[in-house]
Coordinates of C-alpha atoms and ligand atoms in Angstrom, one line a residue:
M1 CA 26.0 -30.7 68.7
K2 CA 28.3 -28.0 67.5
N3 CA 27.0 -24.6 68.2
R4 CA 24.1 -25.7 70.3
Y5 CA 23.5 -22.0 70.8
G6 CA 24.7 -20.8 67.4
H7 CA 27.1 -17.9 67.3
H8 CA 24.7 -15.5 65.8
E9 CA 21.8 -16.0 68.2
H10 CA 23.7 -14.4 71.0
T11 CA 25.6 -11.7 69.1
D12 CA 23.3 -9.0 70.5
F13 CA 23.7 -10.3 74.0
V14 CA 27.5 -10.4 73.8
A15 CA 27.5 -6.8 72.5
E16 CA 25.4 -5.7 75.3
I17 CA 27.2 -7.3 78.2
T18 CA 30.7 -8.5 77.8
Y19 CA 31.9 -11.5 79.6
G20 CA 35.6 -11.8 80.0
S21 CA 38.4 -9.4 79.0
E22 CA 38.6 -7.8 75.5
K23 CA 41.6 -10.0 74.7
R24 CA 39.8 -13.2 75.4
P25 CA 36.1 -12.9 75.7
W26 CA 34.1 -15.9 76.9
H27 CA 33.2 -18.2 74.1
P28 CA 29.7 -17.5 72.7
D29 CA 28.6 -21.1 73.3
F30 CA 29.6 -20.8 76.9
I31 CA 27.6 -17.6 77.3
G32 CA 24.6 -19.3 75.8
F33 CA 25.1 -22.2 78.1
I34 CA 25.3 -20.1 81.3
Q35 CA 22.1 -18.3 80.3
E36 CA 20.3 -21.6 79.9
M37 CA 21.6 -23.0 83.2
A38 CA 20.8 -19.8 85.1
A39 CA 17.2 -20.2 83.9
H40 CA 17.0 -23.9 84.5
A41 CA 14.6 -25.3 87.2
V42 CA 17.3 -27.5 88.6
Y43 CA 19.1 -24.4 89.9
A44 CA 16.0 -22.6 91.1
G45 CA 16.7 -20.6 94.2
M46 CA 20.5 -20.3 93.6
P47 CA 21.5 -17.3 95.6
D48 CA 22.6 -14.1 93.7
A49 CA 22.1 -15.9 90.3
I50 CA 21.7 -12.6 88.4
D51 CA 23.7 -9.5 89.4
E52 CA 22.7 -5.8 89.3
D53 CA 23.7 -5.5 85.7
G54 CA 21.4 -8.3 84.7
K55 CA 24.4 -10.5 84.2
V56 CA 24.5 -14.2 85.2
Q57 CA 26.8 -14.3 88.3
W58 CA 28.5 -17.5 87.3
E59 CA 31.5 -17.2 89.6
S60 CA 31.4 -17.1 93.4
P61 CA 35.0 -17.3 94.7
S62 CA 35.5 -17.9 98.4
N63 CA 38.0 -15.1 98.7
R64 CA 35.7 -12.1 98.1
R65 CA 36.4 -9.8 101.0
S66 CA 34.0 -7.0 100.3
G67 CA 31.2 -5.8 98.1
K68 CA 27.6 -6.7 97.7
Y69 CA 28.4 -10.3 96.8
Q70 CA 31.0 -11.2 99.4
N71 CA 28.7 -13.8 101.0
T72 CA 27.6 -15.4 97.7
H73 CA 30.0 -18.3 98.2
A74 CA 28.7 -19.2 101.7
K75 CA 25.0 -18.7 100.6
R76 CA 25.6 -21.0 97.7
L77 CA 27.3 -23.6 99.8
K78 CA 24.1 -23.7 101.9
W79 CA 22.0 -24.1 98.7
W80 CA 24.1 -27.1 97.7
M81 CA 23.6 -28.7 101.1
G82 CA 19.9 -28.3 100.7
K83 CA 20.1 -29.9 97.3
A84 CA 22.1 -32.8 98.7
E85 CA 19.5 -33.5 101.2
C86 CA 16.8 -33.3 98.6
I87 CA 18.4 -36.0 96.5
G88 CA 19.6 -38.2 99.3
I89 CA 23.3 -37.6 99.3
S90 CA 24.8 -37.2 102.8
T91 CA 27.1 -34.2 103.3
E92 CA 29.2 -36.4 105.5
E93 CA 30.3 -38.4 102.4
N94 CA 33.5 -37.8 100.6
Q95 CA 33.2 -35.3 97.8
W96 CA 29.5 -35.0 98.4
I97 CA 29.3 -31.7 96.6
S98 CA 30.8 -32.9 93.4
R99 CA 28.6 -35.9 93.5
V100 CA 25.6 -33.6 93.8
A101 CA 26.8 -31.4 91.0
K102 CA 27.2 -34.4 88.7
R103 CA 23.9 -35.9 89.6
I104 CA 21.7 -32.8 89.1
H105 CA 23.5 -31.4 86.0
P106 CA 20.7 -31.1 83.4
L107 CA 22.9 -31.6 80.3
K108 CA 25.6 -33.8 81.7
R109 CA 27.9 -31.9 79.2
K110 CA 29.2 -28.4 79.1
P111 CA 31.1 -26.2 76.7
C112 CA 34.6 -24.9 77.5
R113 CA 34.6 -21.2 78.4
N114 CA 37.8 -20.8 76.4
C115 CA 37.3 -22.7 73.2
G116 CA 33.6 -23.7 73.2
R117 CA 34.3 -27.4 72.9
W118 CA 31.5 -29.5 74.5
L119 CA 32.6 -32.3 76.7
H120 CA 30.8 -34.8 78.9
L121 CA 31.2 -34.5 82.6
D122 CA 31.6 -38.2 83.3
Y123 CA 34.8 -40.2 83.2
R124 CA 34.8 -41.1 79.5
Y125 CA 38.1 -39.6 78.2
P126 CA 41.3 -41.6 78.1
N127 CA 44.0 -40.3 80.3
K128 CA 47.7 -40.0 79.5
T129 CA 48.7 -43.5 80.3
A130 CA 45.8 -45.1 78.5
M131 CA 46.5 -42.9 75.5
K132 CA 50.1 -44.0 75.5
K133 CA 49.1 -47.6 75.3
F134 CA 46.5 -47.0 72.7
R135 CA 49.0 -45.2 70.5
E136 CA 51.4 -48.1 70.7
I137 CA 48.7 -50.7 69.8
F138 CA 46.6 -48.8 67.4
E139 CA 49.1 -46.8 65.5
G140 CA 47.6 -44.2 63.2
L141 CA 44.1 -44.1 64.6
E142 CA 43.2 -40.5 65.2
F143 CA 41.9 -39.9 68.7
S144 CA 43.2 -38.0 71.7
E145 CA 42.5 -37.4 75.3
L146 CA 39.4 -35.6 74.1
T147 CA 37.9 -38.5 72.3
S148 CA 35.1 -40.4 74.2
I149 CA 36.0 -44.0 74.9
L150 CA 32.8 -44.9 73.3
E151 CA 34.0 -43.4 70.0
V152 CA 37.4 -45.1 70.5
V153 CA 35.5 -48.4 70.6
D154 CA 34.0 -47.7 67.2
L155 CA 37.2 -46.5 65.7
V156 CA 39.1 -49.5 66.9
H157 CA 36.4 -51.9 65.8
S158 CA 36.2 -50.4 62.3
E159 CA 39.9 -50.9 61.7
Y160 CA 41.0 -53.7 63.9
G161 CA 37.8 -55.7 64.4
V162 CA 37.1 -57.9 67.4
D163 CA 40.8 -58.5 68.0
G164 CA 41.2 -54.7 68.5
L165 CA 38.4 -54.7 71.0
K166 CA 40.1 -57.4 73.0
Q167 CA 43.2 -55.3 73.2
L168 CA 41.2 -52.3 74.2
V169 CA 39.6 -54.3 77.1
E170 CA 43.1 -55.3 78.2
V171 CA 44.2 -51.7 78.4
L172 CA 41.2 -50.7 80.4
S173 CA 41.3 -53.6 82.8
A174 CA 42.7 -52.8 86.3
P175 CA 42.4 -54.2 89.8
S176 CA 40.4 -51.1 90.8
A177 CA 38.1 -51.3 87.8
P178 CA 34.9 -53.3 87.4
D179 CA 35.5 -56.7 85.8
F180 CA 34.7 -56.9 82.2
P181 CA 32.1 -59.6 81.3
Q182 CA 33.6 -62.6 79.4
N183 CA 31.9 -61.6 76.1
A184 CA 32.6 -57.8 76.4
A185 CA 34.8 -57.7 73.3
D186 CA 32.5 -59.7 71.1
S187 CA 30.7 -56.7 69.7
P188 CA 31.2 -53.0 69.9
T189 CA 27.6 -52.5 71.1
L190 CA 28.1 -54.9 74.0
L191 CA 31.3 -53.2 75.0
K192 CA 29.8 -49.7 74.8
V193 CA 26.9 -50.7 76.9
F194 CA 29.2 -52.1 79.6
L195 CA 31.4 -49.0 79.5
L196 CA 28.5 -46.6 79.7
D197 CA 26.5 -48.4 82.4
I198 CA 29.2 -49.8 84.6
Y199 CA 32.7 -48.7 83.8
I200 CA 32.4 -45.0 83.3
P201 CA 30.2 -44.4 86.4
A202 CA 32.9 -46.3 88.4
E203 CA 35.3 -43.4 87.7
V204 CA 38.4 -45.6 87.2
K205 CA 41.0 -42.8 87.7
G206 CA 44.0 -44.6 86.3
K207 CA 42.3 -45.1 83.0
L208 CA 39.7 -42.4 82.1
G209 CA 39.0 -38.9 83.2
P210 CA 36.1 -36.4 83.1
G211 CA 35.6 -33.7 80.5
A212 CA 35.5 -31.0 83.2
M213 CA 36.5 -31.1 86.9
S214 CA 34.0 -30.3 89.5
N215 CA 34.5 -27.3 91.8
A216 CA 31.2 -26.4 93.5
P217 CA 30.3 -24.0 94.8
D218 CA 32.8 -21.8 93.1
R219 CA 31.0 -22.0 89.8
F220 CA 27.2 -21.8 89.4
D221 CA 26.8 -25.4 87.9
G222 CA 29.7 -26.7 90.0
F223 CA 32.2 -27.2 87.2
H224 CA 35.4 -25.5 86.1
H225 CA 35.3 -23.0 83.3
F226 CA 37.9 -24.7 81.4
N227 CA 37.2 -28.2 80.1
R228 CA 39.8 -30.9 79.6
C229 CA 40.8 -29.3 76.3
C230 CA 42.1 -26.1 77.9
R231 CA 43.0 -27.1 81.4
G232 CA 46.6 -26.8 80.5
R233 CA 46.3 -23.1 80.4
S234 CA 45.2 -22.7 84.0
D235 CA 47.0 -25.7 85.5
P236 CA 50.7 -25.6 85.0
G237 CA 51.0 -29.2 86.1
R238 CA 49.5 -30.3 82.8
S239 CA 51.4 -29.8 79.7
K240 CA 49.7 -28.9 76.4
K241 CA 51.8 -31.5 74.7
N242 CA 49.7 -34.2 76.2
L243 CA 46.8 -33.0 74.2
S244 CA 48.4 -33.2 70.8
T245 CA 46.6 -35.7 68.7
Y246 CA 48.4 -38.5 67.0
S247 CA 47.0 -37.5 63.8
T248 CA 46.4 -39.3 60.6
D249 CA 43.7 -37.5 58.8
R250 CA 41.2 -40.1 57.9
R251 CA 39.4 -37.9 55.4
V252 CA 42.5 -37.7 53.3
F253 CA 42.2 -41.4 52.7
E254 CA 38.4 -41.2 52.2
H255 CA 38.8 -38.6 49.5
W256 CA 41.7 -40.4 47.8
C257 CA 43.9 -37.4 48.0
G258 CA 47.5 -37.6 46.8
G259 CA 50.5 -35.8 48.3
D260 CA 53.2 -36.7 50.9
W261 CA 50.6 -37.9 53.4
I262 CA 53.1 -39.0 56.0
A263 CA 54.9 -35.6 56.0
A264 CA 51.5 -33.9 56.1
D265 CA 50.4 -36.1 59.0
R266 CA 53.6 -35.4 60.9
L267 CA 53.1 -31.7 60.6
M268 CA 49.5 -32.0 61.7
G269 CA 50.8 -33.9 64.7
Q270 CA 52.8 -30.8 65.7
F271 CA 49.5 -29.0 66.4
P272 CA 48.8 -27.4 68.8
S273 CA 52.0 -27.6 70.8
A274 CA 54.4 -26.2 68.2
F275 CA 52.3 -23.1 67.5
T276 CA 51.2 -21.8 70.8
D277 CA 53.0 -18.5 70.2
H278 CA 50.7 -17.8 67.3
E279 CA 47.0 -16.9 67.1
C280 CA 44.2 -18.1 64.8
R281 CA 44.7 -16.6 61.4
I282 CA 41.1 -15.4 61.2
E283 CA 40.9 -11.6 61.9
G284 CA 39.6 -10.7 65.3
C285 CA 40.2 -14.2 66.7
F286 CA 42.9 -14.4 69.4
E287 CA 42.6 -18.1 70.1
N288 CA 46.0 -19.7 70.4
I289 CA 45.1 -23.4 70.7
L290 CA 45.4 -24.1 67.0
T291 CA 44.5 -26.8 64.6
A292 CA 45.8 -27.5 61.1
D293 CA 43.7 -26.2 58.4
H294 CA 44.1 -27.6 54.9
I295 CA 44.5 -24.5 52.7
G296 CA 43.1 -26.5 49.8
P297 CA 40.5 -28.7 51.5
V298 CA 41.0 -32.4 50.8
S299 CA 37.2 -32.7 50.3
L300 CA 37.7 -30.6 47.2
G301 CA 40.4 -32.9 45.9
F302 CA 43.6 -31.0 46.9
A303 CA 46.7 -32.8 48.0
H304 CA 47.4 -33.6 51.6
R305 CA 50.7 -31.9 51.9
P306 CA 52.8 -30.4 54.8
S307 CA 51.4 -26.9 54.6
F308 CA 48.6 -25.7 56.8
G309 CA 46.7 -22.6 57.8
L310 CA 46.7 -21.8 61.6
M311 CA 43.1 -21.9 62.8
C312 CA 41.3 -22.4 66.0
K313 CA 39.0 -25.4 66.1
S314 CA 35.9 -23.4 65.8
D315 CA 37.0 -21.4 62.8
N316 CA 38.4 -24.5 61.2
S317 CA 35.2 -26.4 61.4
S318 CA 33.1 -23.5 60.2
K319 CA 35.4 -23.2 57.1
N320 CA 34.5 -26.7 56.3
N321 CA 35.0 -27.1 52.5
R322 CA 34.7 -23.5 51.6
M323 CA 37.9 -21.7 50.4
S324 CA 38.3 -18.0 51.1
L325 CA 40.2 -15.5 49.0
F326 CA 43.1 -15.9 51.4
D327 CA 43.2 -19.6 50.6
I328 CA 43.1 -19.1 46.9
E329 CA 45.9 -16.5 47.0
K330 CA 48.0 -18.8 49.2
L331 CA 47.4 -21.7 46.8
R332 CA 48.4 -19.5 43.8
A333 CA 51.6 -18.5 45.6
H334 CA 52.5 -22.1 46.4
I335 CA 51.9 -23.1 42.8
N336 CA 54.2 -20.3 41.7
E337 CA 56.8 -21.6 44.1
G338 CA 56.6 -24.9 42.3
E339 CA 54.8 -26.8 45.0
E340 CA 52.4 -29.6 44.1
V341 CA 49.1 -28.6 45.6
F342 CA 46.9 -30.8 43.5
S343 CA 45.9 -34.4 43.8
W344 CA 45.3 -36.4 40.6
Q345 CA 41.6 -35.2 40.3
S346 CA 41.8 -31.5 40.8
R347 CA 44.3 -29.8 38.5
H348 CA 42.1 -29.3 35.5
V349 CA 39.1 -27.8 37.2
W350 CA 41.4 -25.4 39.1
D351 CA 43.2 -24.4 35.8
A352 CA 39.9 -23.9 34.1
L353 CA 38.5 -21.5 36.8
H354 CA 40.9 -20.1 39.3
H355 CA 41.6 -17.0 37.2
R356 CA 37.9 -16.0 37.7
V357 CA 38.3 -15.8 41.5
N358 CA 38.8 -12.2 42.7
D359 CA 36.7 -11.9 45.9
E360 CA 35.1 -14.0 48.6
E361 CA 32.0 -14.9 46.6
T362 CA 34.0 -16.2 43.7
A363 CA 36.3 -18.1 46.1
R364 CA 33.3 -19.8 47.5
R365 CA 31.9 -20.4 44.0
L366 CA 35.1 -22.2 43.0
S367 CA 34.8 -24.3 46.1
K368 CA 31.4 -25.4 45.1
V369 CA 32.5 -26.3 41.6
M370 CA 35.4 -28.3 43.0
R371 CA 33.1 -30.1 45.3
D372 CA 31.1 -31.3 42.3
N373 CA 34.3 -32.2 40.5
Q374 CA 35.4 -34.3 43.5
R375 CA 32.0 -36.1 43.6
I376 CA 32.5 -37.1 39.9
A377 CA 36.0 -38.2 40.6
M378 CA 34.8 -40.4 43.4
E379 CA 32.1 -41.8 41.1
I380 CA 34.8 -42.7 38.6
L381 CA 36.8 -44.6 41.2
C382 CA 33.6 -46.4 42.4
Q383 CA 32.9 -47.6 38.9
L384 CA 36.5 -48.7 38.4
K385 CA 36.3 -50.7 41.5
G386 CA 33.1 -52.2 40.3
H387 CA 35.0 -53.4 37.2
G388 CA 37.6 -55.0 39.5
C389 CA 40.5 -52.6 38.7
L390 CA 41.8 -52.8 42.2
A391 CA 45.6 -52.8 41.6
Y392 CA 45.3 -49.9 39.3
L393 CA 43.2 -47.9 41.9
A394 CA 45.7 -48.8 44.6
T395 CA 48.4 -46.9 42.7
F396 CA 46.6 -43.7 43.4
L397 CA 47.2 -44.0 47.1
E398 CA 51.0 -43.4 46.9
L399 CA 51.7 -46.0 49.5
G400 CA 55.5 -45.5 49.2
H401 CA 55.5 -42.3 51.3
A402 CA 55.0 -44.5 54.4
R403 CA 58.6 -45.7 54.1
C404 CA 60.0 -42.4 55.3
D405 CA 59.5 -40.5 58.5
V406 CA 60.1 -36.8 58.4
E407 CA 61.4 -34.1 60.6
F408 CA 60.9 -30.4 60.1
V409 CA 63.8 -28.1 60.4
G410 CA 63.1 -24.5 61.5
L411 CA 59.4 -25.0 61.9
S412 CA 57.5 -21.8 62.4
A413 CA 54.5 -19.9 60.9
V414 CA 54.4 -16.9 58.5
D415 CA 51.3 -14.9 57.8
G416 CA 49.0 -17.5 59.4
V417 CA 50.5 -20.5 57.4
T418 CA 53.1 -23.1 58.6
H419 CA 56.6 -22.7 57.3
F420 CA 59.8 -24.7 57.6
D421 CA 63.4 -24.3 56.3
A422 CA 63.9 -27.9 55.4
I423 CA 62.4 -31.4 55.7
K424 CA 64.6 -34.3 56.7
H425 CA 63.6 -37.8 55.6
K426 CA 64.6 -40.9 57.5
P427 CA 63.6 -44.5 57.1
R428 CA 61.1 -46.1 59.4
T429 CA 60.9 -49.6 60.7
S430 CA 59.1 -52.0 58.5
K431 CA 56.4 -52.8 61.0
Q432 CA 55.2 -49.2 61.2
V433 CA 55.3 -48.9 57.5
E434 CA 53.1 -51.9 56.9
K435 CA 50.5 -50.7 59.5
Q436 CA 50.3 -47.3 57.8
M437 CA 50.0 -48.7 54.3
E438 CA 47.4 -51.2 55.5
R439 CA 45.3 -48.6 57.1
R440 CA 45.4 -46.3 54.0
L441 CA 44.3 -49.1 51.7
R442 CA 41.5 -50.3 54.0
V443 CA 40.1 -46.8 54.7
A444 CA 40.3 -45.7 51.1
F445 CA 38.6 -48.8 49.6
K446 CA 36.0 -48.9 52.3
S447 CA 35.1 -45.3 51.6
L448 CA 34.4 -46.2 47.9
D449 CA 31.8 -48.8 49.1
E450 CA 30.2 -46.3 51.4
Y451 CA 30.2 -43.6 48.7
A452 CA 28.6 -46.0 46.2
E453 CA 25.8 -46.6 48.7
K454 CA 24.9 -43.1 49.6
E455 CA 25.6 -40.9 46.6
N456 CA 22.7 -39.9 44.4
R457 CA 23.9 -40.6 40.9
H458 CA 21.1 -38.7 39.2
A459 CA 22.1 -35.4 40.6
W460 CA 25.0 -34.6 38.3
T461 CA 25.1 -31.0 37.2
I462 CA 26.8 -31.7 33.9
Q463 CA 26.2 -34.4 31.4
D464 CA 27.8 -37.8 32.3
T465 CA 30.6 -38.1 29.8
W466 CA 32.7 -40.2 32.0
T467 CA 30.9 -43.6 32.1
I468 CA 31.9 -44.2 28.5
E469 CA 35.5 -43.1 29.2
I470 CA 35.6 -45.6 32.1
E471 CA 34.7 -48.4 29.7
A472 CA 37.7 -47.2 27.6
M473 CA 39.9 -47.3 30.6
V474 CA 38.8 -50.7 31.6
A475 CA 39.5 -52.0 28.1
L476 CA 43.0 -50.5 28.2
L477 CA 43.7 -52.1 31.5
K478 CA 42.5 -55.4 30.3
A479 CA 44.5 -55.2 27.1
G480 CA 47.6 -54.4 29.1
R481 CA 47.1 -57.1 31.6
T482 CA 50.2 -59.2 32.7
T483 CA 50.4 -62.2 35.0
R484 CA 51.7 -59.9 37.6
T485 CA 48.9 -57.3 37.5
V486 CA 46.3 -60.1 37.5
E487 CA 48.0 -61.6 40.5
V488 CA 48.1 -58.2 42.4
D489 CA 44.4 -57.7 41.6
R490 CA 43.6 -61.1 43.1
R491 CA 45.6 -60.7 46.2
L492 CA 44.3 -57.2 46.8
E493 CA 40.8 -58.5 46.6
E494 CA 41.7 -61.2 49.0
F495 CA 43.2 -58.7 51.4
L496 CA 40.3 -56.3 51.3
T497 CA 37.7 -59.0 52.0
G498 CA 39.6 -60.2 55.0
G499 CA 41.5 -63.1 53.6
R500 CA 45.0 -64.1 54.6
V501 CA 47.6 -62.5 52.3
R502 CA 51.3 -61.8 52.7
K503 CA 51.0 -58.1 53.1
D504 CA 54.6 -57.1 52.7
S505 CA 54.9 -58.5 49.2
L506 CA 51.5 -57.3 48.2
F507 CA 52.3 -53.7 49.4
S508 CA 55.6 -53.7 47.6
D509 CA 54.0 -54.9 44.4
I510 CA 51.6 -52.0 44.6
E511 CA 54.5 -49.6 45.2
I512 CA 56.4 -51.0 42.2
A513 CA 53.3 -50.5 40.0
T514 CA 52.9 -46.9 41.3
E515 CA 56.6 -46.1 40.6
Y516 CA 56.8 -48.0 37.3
P517 CA 53.3 -48.2 35.9
P518 CA 52.7 -51.0 33.4
K519 CA 51.6 -49.9 29.9
G520 CA 47.9 -50.5 30.6
F521 CA 48.0 -48.4 33.8
S522 CA 49.7 -45.4 32.1
E523 CA 47.3 -45.5 29.1
A524 CA 44.3 -45.7 31.5
T525 CA 45.7 -42.7 33.4
D526 CA 46.0 -40.6 30.2
T527 CA 42.4 -41.4 29.4
L528 CA 41.4 -40.5 32.9
Q529 CA 43.2 -37.2 32.8
S530 CA 41.7 -36.2 29.4
S531 CA 38.3 -37.2 30.7
L532 CA 38.8 -35.0 33.8
K533 CA 39.7 -32.1 31.4
V534 CA 36.4 -32.5 29.5
I535 CA 34.6 -32.6 32.9
A536 CA 36.4 -29.5 34.0
D537 CA 35.5 -27.6 30.8
S538 CA 31.8 -28.6 31.2
L539 CA 31.8 -27.5 34.9
A540 CA 33.5 -24.2 33.9
K541 CA 30.5 -23.5 31.6
E542 CA 28.2 -23.6 34.7
W543 CA 30.3 -20.9 36.5
D544 CA 27.4 -18.5 36.3
S545 CA 24.6 -21.0 36.9
D546 CA 22.3 -20.7 39.8
R547 CA 23.8 -23.8 41.5
Y548 CA 27.1 -22.0 42.1
I549 CA 26.0 -18.4 42.5
R550 CA 23.2 -19.2 44.9
T551 CA 24.2 -18.6 48.5
G552 CA 23.3 -20.9 51.3
L553 CA 24.0 -24.5 52.1
E554 CA 26.7 -26.4 50.3
G555 CA 25.6 -28.9 47.7
Ligands
ZN1 ZN1 38.7 -25.7 75.7
ZN2 ZN1 39.7 -18.6 65.3

């Protein structure tokens, strides 16, 4: 769905005819979109669709006093009336014109003129009050006022099960809303079908809102330029703060990345509102609604730490898991300043290769090698899980960070990267702590199961030296077993398979084992690290191989 029109496809077009000012040109996806709409049969006969310069005349404000197109607004209003008659909507009805615009819209979605984000036109996005409730009930789930309620259903179900769905139904229920069927919360599919067929079309204003507001005939397709994402910029009544995501980056858990994940999450949560005075760090991009970019991507095994690049959504997602020279240099600087940028799996491969990076190509190459290293690291974890070493694995997750909340003093950004003078830690209430720990454990272990299912184990670029090392680790863990570690393994297994366990004591046992590893654990970790070193050295030998030099899609 991203880049439906592809940025490159329309490059020529943009160069030829510029939409918008130099400072903030219209988003290429939006330009692609208006081209498609202007040519669409649904809008056939739209008055003054193309102007003298061959440009789509998207806007037709009612206040044009002169010029060739001063009557466009009135002519288009007539067109909309004709359309209404065609499809059987009476122009006597309230908001007839927006009803027509919604009904005939060929895509039922549109990109934002400002940021290019595609959103649906129907009422599927949680509004402020619904969001507030969701955040209270489902602490830590990452969604915002821009997440479709259908996605919210899946997110809630995957982490809170049917009980979570029941709570979701409670929040969405209202006297003005359609009644939920008795069994609505029994399955995510049932609930989504009801929402899509009945609830969303009912446009329950107190709960959900549309991705873009209607304003026919001022705009060609009858919808505002700015979607829900960027409305704050044109409508002073709506604060940008409302859009900030309560973010806990799920991918961090999925990749088993270390680091102060609570502090990092808190800093992510400051986006975009704390950085609206800055622009995207990518040259030539002036976007100032910014997202947090991991300088060292977590998908490459870097730590999730409170330090981020400032990037617009679109540049951030096209960076994906490729580091640029900028990223490498920043990482080097942070390492020199004594910061821990690595997670347990990535130090050796970085050490073996980073000195060979001196341009964009080699920066990308290191990214590819680190991606392979990360796959192997995940494979090792999967196998350890297969051997039942659950308590040992749980110590990688650094649960203890959840005990502290943080506050940043003097938060700003320097050279496109976040900066703060100090970080203040303060204790959190035990209930929140437990929720966060629980989520991290569940997401991380679940991702190992999913990884084991999908990964192609025969595609390793280097010889598998680790399977034998894993057996050595398992032997060390077994030899070092104590009644306590056996007990933690058992209770963790119970917890992960949905059994009833006292979570507080289980979590604190894991914390103790993290802080003061039993002999078996620390010996296994030594073996793991020396194994990762061997893997890094083998990967380094492939530096000049086709796999890493070849340009194109990421492996
Ligand atoms: Zn937007
Ligand atoms: Zn950008």
